[in-house]
mmCIF file of C-alpha atoms in Angstrom:
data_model
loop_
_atom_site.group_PDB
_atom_site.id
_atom_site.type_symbol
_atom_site.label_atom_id
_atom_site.label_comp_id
_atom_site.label_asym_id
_atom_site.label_seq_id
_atom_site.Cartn_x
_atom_site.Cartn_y
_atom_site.Cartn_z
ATOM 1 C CA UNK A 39 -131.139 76.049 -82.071
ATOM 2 C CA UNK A 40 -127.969 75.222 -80.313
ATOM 3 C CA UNK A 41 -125.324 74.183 -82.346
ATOM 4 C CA UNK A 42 -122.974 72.525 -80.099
ATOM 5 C CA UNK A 43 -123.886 68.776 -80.091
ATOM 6 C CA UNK A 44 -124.298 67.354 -76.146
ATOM 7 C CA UNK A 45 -121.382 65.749 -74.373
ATOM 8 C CA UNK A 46 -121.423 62.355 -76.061
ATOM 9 C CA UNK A 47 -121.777 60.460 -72.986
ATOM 10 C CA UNK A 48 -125.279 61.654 -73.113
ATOM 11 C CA UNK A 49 -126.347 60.886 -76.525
ATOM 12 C CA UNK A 50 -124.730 57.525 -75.739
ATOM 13 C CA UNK A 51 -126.190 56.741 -72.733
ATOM 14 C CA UNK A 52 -129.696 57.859 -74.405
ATOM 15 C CA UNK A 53 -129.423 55.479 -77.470
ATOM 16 C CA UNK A 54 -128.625 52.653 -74.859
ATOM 17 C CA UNK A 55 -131.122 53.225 -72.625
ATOM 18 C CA UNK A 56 -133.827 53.149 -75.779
ATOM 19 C CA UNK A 57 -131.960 50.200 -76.787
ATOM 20 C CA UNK A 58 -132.778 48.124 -73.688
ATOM 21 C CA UNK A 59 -136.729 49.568 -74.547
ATOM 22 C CA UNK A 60 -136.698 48.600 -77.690
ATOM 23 C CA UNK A 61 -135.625 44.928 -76.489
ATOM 24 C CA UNK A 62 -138.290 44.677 -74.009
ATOM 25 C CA UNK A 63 -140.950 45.502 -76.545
ATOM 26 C CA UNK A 64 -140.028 42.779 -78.487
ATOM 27 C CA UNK A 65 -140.320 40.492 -75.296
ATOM 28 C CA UNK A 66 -143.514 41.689 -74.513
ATOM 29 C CA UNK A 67 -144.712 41.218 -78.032
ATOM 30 C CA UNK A 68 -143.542 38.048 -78.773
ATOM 31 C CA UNK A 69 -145.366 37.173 -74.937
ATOM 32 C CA UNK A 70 -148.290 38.554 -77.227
ATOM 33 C CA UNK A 71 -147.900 36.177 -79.986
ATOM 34 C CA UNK A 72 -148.027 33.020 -77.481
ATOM 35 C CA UNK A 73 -151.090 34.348 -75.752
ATOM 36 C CA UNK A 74 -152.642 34.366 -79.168
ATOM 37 C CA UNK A 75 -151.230 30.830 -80.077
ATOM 38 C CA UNK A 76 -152.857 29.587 -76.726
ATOM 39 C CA UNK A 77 -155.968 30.764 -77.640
ATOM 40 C CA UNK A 78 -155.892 29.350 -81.525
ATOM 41 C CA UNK A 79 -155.050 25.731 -79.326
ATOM 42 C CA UNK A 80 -157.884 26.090 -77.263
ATOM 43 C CA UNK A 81 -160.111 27.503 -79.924
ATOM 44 C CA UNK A 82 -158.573 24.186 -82.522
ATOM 45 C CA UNK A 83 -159.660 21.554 -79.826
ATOM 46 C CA UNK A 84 -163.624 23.161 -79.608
ATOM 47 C CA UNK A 85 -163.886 23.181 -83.092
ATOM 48 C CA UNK A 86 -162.153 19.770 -83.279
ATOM 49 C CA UNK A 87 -165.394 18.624 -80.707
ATOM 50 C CA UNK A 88 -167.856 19.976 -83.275
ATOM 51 C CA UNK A 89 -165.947 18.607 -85.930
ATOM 52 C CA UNK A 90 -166.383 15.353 -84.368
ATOM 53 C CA UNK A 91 -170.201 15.686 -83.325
ATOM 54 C CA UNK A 92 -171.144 16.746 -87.333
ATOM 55 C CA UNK A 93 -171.824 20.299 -86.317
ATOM 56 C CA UNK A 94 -169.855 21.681 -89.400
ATOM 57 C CA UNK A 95 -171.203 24.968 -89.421
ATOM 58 C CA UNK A 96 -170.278 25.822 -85.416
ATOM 59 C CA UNK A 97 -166.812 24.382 -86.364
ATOM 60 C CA UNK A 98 -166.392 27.262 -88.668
ATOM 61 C CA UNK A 99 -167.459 29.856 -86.771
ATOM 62 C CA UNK A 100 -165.156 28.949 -83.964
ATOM 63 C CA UNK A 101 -162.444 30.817 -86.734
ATOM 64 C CA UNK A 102 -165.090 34.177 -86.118
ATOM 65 C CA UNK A 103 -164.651 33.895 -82.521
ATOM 66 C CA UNK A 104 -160.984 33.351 -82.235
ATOM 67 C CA UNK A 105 -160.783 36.772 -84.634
ATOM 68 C CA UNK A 106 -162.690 38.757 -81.920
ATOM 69 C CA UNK A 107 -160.718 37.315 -79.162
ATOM 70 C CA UNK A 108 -157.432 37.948 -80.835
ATOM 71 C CA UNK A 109 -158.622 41.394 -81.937
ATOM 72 C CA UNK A 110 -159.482 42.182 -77.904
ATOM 73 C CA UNK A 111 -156.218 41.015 -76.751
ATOM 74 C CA UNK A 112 -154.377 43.133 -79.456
ATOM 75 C CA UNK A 113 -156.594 46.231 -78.733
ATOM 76 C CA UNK A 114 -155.681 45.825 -74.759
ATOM 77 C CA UNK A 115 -152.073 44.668 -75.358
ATOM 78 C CA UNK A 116 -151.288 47.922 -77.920
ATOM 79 C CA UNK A 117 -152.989 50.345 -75.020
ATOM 80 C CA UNK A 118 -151.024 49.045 -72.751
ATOM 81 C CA UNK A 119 -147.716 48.987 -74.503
ATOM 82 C CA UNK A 120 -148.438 53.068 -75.435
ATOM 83 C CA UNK A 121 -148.694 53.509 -71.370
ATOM 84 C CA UNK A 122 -145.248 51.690 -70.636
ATOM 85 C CA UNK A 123 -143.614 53.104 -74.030
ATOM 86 C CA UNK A 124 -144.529 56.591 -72.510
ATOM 87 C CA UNK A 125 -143.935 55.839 -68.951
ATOM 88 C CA UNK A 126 -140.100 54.515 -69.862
ATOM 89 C CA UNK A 127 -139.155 57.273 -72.397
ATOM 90 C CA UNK A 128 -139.994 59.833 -69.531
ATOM 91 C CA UNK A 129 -138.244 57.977 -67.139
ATOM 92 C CA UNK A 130 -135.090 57.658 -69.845
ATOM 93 C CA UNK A 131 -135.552 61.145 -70.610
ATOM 94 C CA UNK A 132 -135.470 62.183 -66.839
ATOM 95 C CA UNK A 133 -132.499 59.893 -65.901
ATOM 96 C CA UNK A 134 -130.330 60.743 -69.100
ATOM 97 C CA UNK A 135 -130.975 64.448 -69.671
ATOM 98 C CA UNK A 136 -129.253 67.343 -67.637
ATOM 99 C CA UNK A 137 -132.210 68.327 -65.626
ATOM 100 C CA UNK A 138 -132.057 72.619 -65.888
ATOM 101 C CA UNK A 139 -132.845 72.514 -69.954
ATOM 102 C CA UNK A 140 -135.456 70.367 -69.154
ATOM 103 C CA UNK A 141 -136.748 72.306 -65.994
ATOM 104 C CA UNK A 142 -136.335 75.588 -68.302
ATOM 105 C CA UNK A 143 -138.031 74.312 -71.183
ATOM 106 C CA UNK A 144 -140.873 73.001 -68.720
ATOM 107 C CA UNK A 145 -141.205 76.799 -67.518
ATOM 108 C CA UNK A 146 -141.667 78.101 -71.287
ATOM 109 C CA UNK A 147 -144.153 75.420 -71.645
ATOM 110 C CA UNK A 148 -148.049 77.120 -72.062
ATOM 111 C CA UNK A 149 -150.437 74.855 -70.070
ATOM 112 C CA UNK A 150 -153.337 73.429 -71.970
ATOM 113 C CA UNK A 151 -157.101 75.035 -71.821
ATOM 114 C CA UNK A 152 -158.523 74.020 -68.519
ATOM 115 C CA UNK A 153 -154.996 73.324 -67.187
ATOM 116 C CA UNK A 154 -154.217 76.106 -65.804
ATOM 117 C CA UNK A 155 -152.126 75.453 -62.609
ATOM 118 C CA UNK A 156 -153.596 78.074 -59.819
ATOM 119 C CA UNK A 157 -150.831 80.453 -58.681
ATOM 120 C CA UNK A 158 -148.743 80.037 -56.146
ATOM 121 C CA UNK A 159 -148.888 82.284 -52.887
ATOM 122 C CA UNK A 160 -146.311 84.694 -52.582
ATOM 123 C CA UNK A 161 -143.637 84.137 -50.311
ATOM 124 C CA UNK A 162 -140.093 86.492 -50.635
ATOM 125 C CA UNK A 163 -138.517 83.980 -48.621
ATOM 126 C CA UNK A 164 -138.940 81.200 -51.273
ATOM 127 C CA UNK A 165 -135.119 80.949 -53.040
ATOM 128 C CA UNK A 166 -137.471 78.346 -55.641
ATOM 129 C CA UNK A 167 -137.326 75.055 -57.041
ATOM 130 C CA UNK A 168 -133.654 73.174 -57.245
ATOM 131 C CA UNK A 169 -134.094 70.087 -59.569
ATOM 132 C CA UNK A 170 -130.855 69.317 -58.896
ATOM 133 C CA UNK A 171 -132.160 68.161 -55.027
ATOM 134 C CA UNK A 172 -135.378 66.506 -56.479
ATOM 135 C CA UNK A 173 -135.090 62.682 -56.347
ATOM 136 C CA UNK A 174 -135.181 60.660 -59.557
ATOM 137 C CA UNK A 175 -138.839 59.498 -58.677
ATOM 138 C CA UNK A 176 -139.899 63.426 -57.796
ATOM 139 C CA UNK A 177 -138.104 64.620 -61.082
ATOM 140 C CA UNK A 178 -139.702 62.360 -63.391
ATOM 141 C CA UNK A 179 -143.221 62.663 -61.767
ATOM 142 C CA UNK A 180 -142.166 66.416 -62.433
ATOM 143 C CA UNK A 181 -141.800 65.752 -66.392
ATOM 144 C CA UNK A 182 -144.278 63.633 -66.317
ATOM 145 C CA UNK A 183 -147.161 65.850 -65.349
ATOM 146 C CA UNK A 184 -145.754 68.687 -67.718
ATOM 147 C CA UNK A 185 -143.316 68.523 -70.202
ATOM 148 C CA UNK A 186 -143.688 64.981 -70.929
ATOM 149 C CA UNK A 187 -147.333 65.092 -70.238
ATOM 150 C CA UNK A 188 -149.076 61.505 -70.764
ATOM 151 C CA UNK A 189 -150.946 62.046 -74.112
ATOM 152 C CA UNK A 190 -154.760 61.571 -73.681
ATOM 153 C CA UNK A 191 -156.722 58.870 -75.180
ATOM 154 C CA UNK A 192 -157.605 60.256 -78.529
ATOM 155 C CA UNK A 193 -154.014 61.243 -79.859
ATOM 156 C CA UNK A 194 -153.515 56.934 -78.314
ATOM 157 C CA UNK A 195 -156.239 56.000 -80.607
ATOM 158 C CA UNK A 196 -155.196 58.123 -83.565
ATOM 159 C CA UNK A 197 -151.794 56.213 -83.204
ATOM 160 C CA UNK A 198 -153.118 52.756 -82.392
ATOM 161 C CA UNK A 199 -155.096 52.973 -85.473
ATOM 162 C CA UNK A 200 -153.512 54.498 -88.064
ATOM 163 C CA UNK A 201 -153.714 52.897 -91.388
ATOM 164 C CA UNK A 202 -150.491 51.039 -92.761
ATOM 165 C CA UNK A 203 -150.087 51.626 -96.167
ATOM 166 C CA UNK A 204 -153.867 52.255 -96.579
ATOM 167 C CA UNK A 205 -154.660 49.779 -94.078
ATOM 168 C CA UNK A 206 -155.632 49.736 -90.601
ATOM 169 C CA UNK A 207 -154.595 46.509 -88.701
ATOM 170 C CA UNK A 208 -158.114 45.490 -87.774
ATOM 171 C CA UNK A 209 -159.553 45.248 -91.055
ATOM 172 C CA UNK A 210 -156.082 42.971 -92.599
ATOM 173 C CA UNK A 211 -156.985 40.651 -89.417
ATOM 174 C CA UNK A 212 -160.918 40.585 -91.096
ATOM 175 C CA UNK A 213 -159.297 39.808 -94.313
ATOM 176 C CA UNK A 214 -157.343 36.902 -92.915
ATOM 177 C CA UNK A 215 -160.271 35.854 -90.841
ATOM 178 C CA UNK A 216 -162.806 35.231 -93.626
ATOM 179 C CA UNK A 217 -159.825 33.871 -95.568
ATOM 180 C CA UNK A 218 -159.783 31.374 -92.386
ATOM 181 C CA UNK A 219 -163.618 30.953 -92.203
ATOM 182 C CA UNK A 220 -163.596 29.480 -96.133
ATOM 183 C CA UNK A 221 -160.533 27.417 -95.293
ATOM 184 C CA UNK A 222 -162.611 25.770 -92.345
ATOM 185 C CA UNK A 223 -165.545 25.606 -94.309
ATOM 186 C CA UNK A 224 -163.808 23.921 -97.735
ATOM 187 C CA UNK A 225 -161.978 20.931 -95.038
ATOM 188 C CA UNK A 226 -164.745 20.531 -91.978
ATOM 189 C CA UNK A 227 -166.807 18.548 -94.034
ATOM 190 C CA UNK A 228 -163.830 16.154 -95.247
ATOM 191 C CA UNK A 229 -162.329 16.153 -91.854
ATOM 192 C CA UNK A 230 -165.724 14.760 -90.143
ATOM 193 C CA UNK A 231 -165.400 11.940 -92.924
ATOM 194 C CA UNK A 232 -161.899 11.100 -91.426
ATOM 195 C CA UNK A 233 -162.983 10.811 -88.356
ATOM 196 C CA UNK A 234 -165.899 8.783 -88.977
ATOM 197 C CA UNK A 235 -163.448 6.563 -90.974
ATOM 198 C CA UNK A 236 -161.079 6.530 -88.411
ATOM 199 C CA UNK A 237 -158.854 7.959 -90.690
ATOM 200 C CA UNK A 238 -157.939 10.784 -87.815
ATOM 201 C CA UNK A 239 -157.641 10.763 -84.485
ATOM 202 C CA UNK A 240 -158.861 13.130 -81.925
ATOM 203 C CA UNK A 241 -155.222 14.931 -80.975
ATOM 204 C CA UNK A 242 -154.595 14.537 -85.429
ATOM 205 C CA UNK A 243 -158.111 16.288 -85.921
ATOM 206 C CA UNK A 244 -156.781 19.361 -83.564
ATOM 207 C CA UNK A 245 -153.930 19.356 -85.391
ATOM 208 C CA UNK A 246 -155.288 19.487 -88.605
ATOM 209 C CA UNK A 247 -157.981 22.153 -87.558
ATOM 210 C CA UNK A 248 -155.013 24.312 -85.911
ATOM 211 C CA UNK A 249 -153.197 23.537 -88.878
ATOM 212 C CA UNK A 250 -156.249 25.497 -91.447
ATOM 213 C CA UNK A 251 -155.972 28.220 -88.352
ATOM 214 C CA UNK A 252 -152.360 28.998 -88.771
ATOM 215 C CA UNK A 253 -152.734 31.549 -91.711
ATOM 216 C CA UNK A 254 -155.244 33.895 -89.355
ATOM 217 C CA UNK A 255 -152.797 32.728 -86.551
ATOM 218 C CA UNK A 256 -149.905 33.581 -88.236
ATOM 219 C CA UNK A 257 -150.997 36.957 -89.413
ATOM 220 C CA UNK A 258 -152.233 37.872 -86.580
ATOM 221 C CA UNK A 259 -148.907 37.775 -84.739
ATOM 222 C CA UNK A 260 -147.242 39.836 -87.708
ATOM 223 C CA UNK A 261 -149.646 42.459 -86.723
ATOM 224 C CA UNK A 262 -148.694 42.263 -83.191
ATOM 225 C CA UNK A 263 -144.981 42.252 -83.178
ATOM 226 C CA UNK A 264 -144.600 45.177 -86.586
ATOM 227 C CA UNK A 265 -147.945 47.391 -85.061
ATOM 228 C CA UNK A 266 -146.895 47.104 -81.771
ATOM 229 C CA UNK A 267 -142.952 48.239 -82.620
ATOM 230 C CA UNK A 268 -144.666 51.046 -84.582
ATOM 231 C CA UNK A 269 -147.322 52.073 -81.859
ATOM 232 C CA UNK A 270 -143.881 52.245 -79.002
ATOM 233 C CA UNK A 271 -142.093 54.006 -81.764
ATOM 234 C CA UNK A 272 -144.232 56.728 -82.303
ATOM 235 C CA UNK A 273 -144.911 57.446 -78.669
ATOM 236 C CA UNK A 274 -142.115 57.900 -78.484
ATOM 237 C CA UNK A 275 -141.246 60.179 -80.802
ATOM 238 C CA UNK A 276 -144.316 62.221 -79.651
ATOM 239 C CA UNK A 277 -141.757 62.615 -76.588
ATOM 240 C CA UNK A 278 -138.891 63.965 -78.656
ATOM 241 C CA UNK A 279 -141.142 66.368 -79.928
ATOM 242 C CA UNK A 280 -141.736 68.055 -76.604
ATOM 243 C CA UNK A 281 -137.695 68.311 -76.031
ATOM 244 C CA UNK A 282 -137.899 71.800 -78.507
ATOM 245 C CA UNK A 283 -134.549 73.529 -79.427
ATOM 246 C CA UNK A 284 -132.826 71.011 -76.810
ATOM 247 C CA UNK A 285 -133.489 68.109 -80.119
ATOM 248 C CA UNK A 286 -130.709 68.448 -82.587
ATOM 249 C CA UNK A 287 -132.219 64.881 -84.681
ATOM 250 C CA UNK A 288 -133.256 61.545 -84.496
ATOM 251 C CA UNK A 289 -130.848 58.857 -85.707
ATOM 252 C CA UNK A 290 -132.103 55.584 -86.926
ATOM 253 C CA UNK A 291 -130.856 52.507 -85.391
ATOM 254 C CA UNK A 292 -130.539 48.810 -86.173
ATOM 255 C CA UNK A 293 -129.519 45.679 -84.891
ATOM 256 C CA UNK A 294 -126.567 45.524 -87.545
ATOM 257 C CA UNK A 295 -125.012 48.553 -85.406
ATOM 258 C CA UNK A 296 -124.143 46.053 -82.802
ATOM 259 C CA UNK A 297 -124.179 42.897 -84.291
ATOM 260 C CA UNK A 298 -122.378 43.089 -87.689
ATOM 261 C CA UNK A 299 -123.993 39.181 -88.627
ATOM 262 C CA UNK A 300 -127.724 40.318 -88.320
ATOM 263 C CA UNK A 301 -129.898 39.774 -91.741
ATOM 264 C CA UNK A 302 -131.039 43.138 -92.313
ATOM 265 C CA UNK A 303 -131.907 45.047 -95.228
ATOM 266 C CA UNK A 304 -129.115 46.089 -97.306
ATOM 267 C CA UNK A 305 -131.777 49.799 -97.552
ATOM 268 C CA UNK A 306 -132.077 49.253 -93.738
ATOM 269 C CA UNK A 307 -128.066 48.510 -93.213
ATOM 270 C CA UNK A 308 -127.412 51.842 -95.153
ATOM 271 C CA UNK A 309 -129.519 53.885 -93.186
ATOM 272 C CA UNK A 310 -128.584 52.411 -89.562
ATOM 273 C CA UNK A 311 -126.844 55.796 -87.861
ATOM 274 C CA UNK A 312 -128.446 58.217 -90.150
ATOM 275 C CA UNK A 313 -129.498 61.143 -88.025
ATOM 276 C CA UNK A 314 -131.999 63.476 -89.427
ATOM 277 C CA UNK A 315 -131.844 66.885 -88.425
ATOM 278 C CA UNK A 316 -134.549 69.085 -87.017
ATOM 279 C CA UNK A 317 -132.799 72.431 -88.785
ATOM 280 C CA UNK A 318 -134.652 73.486 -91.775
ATOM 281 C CA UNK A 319 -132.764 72.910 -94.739
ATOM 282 C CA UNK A 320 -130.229 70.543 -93.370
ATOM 283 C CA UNK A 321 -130.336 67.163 -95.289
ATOM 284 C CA UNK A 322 -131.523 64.445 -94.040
ATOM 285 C CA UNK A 323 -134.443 66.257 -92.561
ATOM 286 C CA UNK A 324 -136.569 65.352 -89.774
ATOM 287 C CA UNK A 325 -139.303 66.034 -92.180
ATOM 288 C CA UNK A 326 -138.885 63.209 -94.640
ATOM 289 C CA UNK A 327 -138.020 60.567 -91.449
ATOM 290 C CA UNK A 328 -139.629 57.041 -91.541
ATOM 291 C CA UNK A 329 -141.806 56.241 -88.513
ATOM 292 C CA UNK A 330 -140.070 52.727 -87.950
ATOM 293 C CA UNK A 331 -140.642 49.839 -88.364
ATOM 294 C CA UNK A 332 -141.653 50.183 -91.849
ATOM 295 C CA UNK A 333 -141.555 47.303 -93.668
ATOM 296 C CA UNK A 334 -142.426 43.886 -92.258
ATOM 297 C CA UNK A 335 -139.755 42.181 -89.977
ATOM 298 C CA UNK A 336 -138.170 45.299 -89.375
ATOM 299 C CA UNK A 337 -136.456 46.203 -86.259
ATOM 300 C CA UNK A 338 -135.205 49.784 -86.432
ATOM 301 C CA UNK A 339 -136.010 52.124 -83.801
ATOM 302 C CA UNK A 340 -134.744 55.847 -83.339
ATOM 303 C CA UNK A 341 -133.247 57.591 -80.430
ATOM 304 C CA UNK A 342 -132.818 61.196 -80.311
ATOM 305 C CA UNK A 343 -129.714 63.654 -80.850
ATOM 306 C CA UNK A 344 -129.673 66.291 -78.346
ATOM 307 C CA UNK A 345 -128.421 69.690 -78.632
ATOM 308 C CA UNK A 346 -127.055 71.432 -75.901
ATOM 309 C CA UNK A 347 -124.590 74.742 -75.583
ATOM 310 C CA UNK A 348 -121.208 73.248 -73.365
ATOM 311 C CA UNK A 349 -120.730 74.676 -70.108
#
């Protein structure tokens, strides 16, 4: 490996690029968390109806079929977000990196069974490709049918549901739904006896039915802001993988980096800048990395350290 770090500008210009990513996950996750909040309003004022009508045990499974419509849009948001999180770290990668290394590294690359490009013809008048005339949109279509190849849907789904400490996220949301479905069913029945009372209005019945939601509701948006960060994060470091003996590390980074003031960790302050080399031996090692996020409320990501001989 190279032992010459890259001009900084390019490091720099890296981490800031995957800095802006990082921020628009969070965006799109927290546009996540709403959609699910909408649906948890709509899904309070049915079960408020039922409520109302006596139908107790249709009230409670309303809490059932808010689960599988959360657990939908989650499943559909997180495939989505591992398409953009590739698309923009091959785009980063193709705007950001020198483009020979890559094109080199790109010719060393063995093709896949079955994906065997057909030769082709011969032609001595051919001086061959110059990456340096490509256009941005040529050159990262380029790495993106190659080097950076889109990974298929099985290595998505091994990511999407890998277990968190044990866990996978669909079966914490089960836990939190039946936890839901006994709160519904321990208040429906002294909730229809307010409203027959008058005790509770209709809009005070939603509220109080999206108020025994909220833990489900709640939890549910954990799951989509912390699973989501890790799903990005680790296609993302699927990408630094391909980059070889052109990746030196991967550094962590935090919010604290640029903003002194943000509540973080005093484990997760410590560690923002760490790199953690790819050369065996050399401490800290890429080996014994964290996948971030991992802890809840985390927002580390990584970026990584390229190596690259000076001209």
């Amino acid at each position: 490996m190279p032992a010459v770090l890259a001009r900084k500008s390019v490091n720099r210009k890296l981490r800031k690029r995957l800095k802006a990513k990082h921020v628009k996950t969070l965006h799109m996750l927290r546009g996540v968390a709403r959609q699910i909040d909408d649906k948890a309003k709509v899904a309070a004022r049915v079960a408020a109806a039922h409520v109302e009508a006596n139908d107790l045990t249709r009230a409670q499974a309303e809490v059932a079929l808010l689960a599988t419509g959360v657990m939908g849009l989650l499943l559909l948001s997180f495939r989505r977000l591992a398409h953009w999180s590739w698309s923009t770290t091959v785009e980063a990668f193709a705007r950001e990196v020198p483009r020979e290394p890559l094109f080199e590294l790109a010719q060393q690359q063995e093709p896949a069974p079955g994906d065997e490009p057909e030769p082709p013809p011969a032609d001595d008048d051919d001086p061959g490709l110059d990456v340096e005339l490509m256009t941005l949109a040529a050159w990262t279509a380029f790495l993106a049918g190659g080097l950076f190849a889109q990974p298929r849907p099985e290595q998505v789904n091994r990511i999407i549901y890998a277990p968190v400490e044990g866990v996978r996220w669909p079966d914490r949301l089960k836990a939190w739904q039946r936890r839901s479905e006994l709160q519904m069913g321990q208040t429906a029945f002294s909730r229809a006896l307010q409203v027959r009372q008058g005790i509770l209005t209709r809009e005070a019945l939603q509220r109080a039915i999206l108020l025994d939601m909220a833990p489900m509701v709640l939890a549910a948006q954990r799951i989509a802001e912390h699973e989501g960060l890790r799903i990005a994060e680790a296609i993302q470091r699927a990408g630094y993988a391909r980059l070889g003996p052109l990746l030196a590390g991967v550094m962590i980074l935090n919010p604290v980096l640029f903003n002194p003031s943000h509540n973080a960790r005093p484990s997760h302050r410590r560690r923002a800048g760490t790199i953690y080399w790819t050369e065996p031996g050399r401490q800290p090692n890429i080996v014994d990395m964290p996948l971030v996020p991992d802890e809840p409320n985390c927002y580390c990501w990584d970026a990584p350290v390229l190596a690259l001989e000076l001209a």
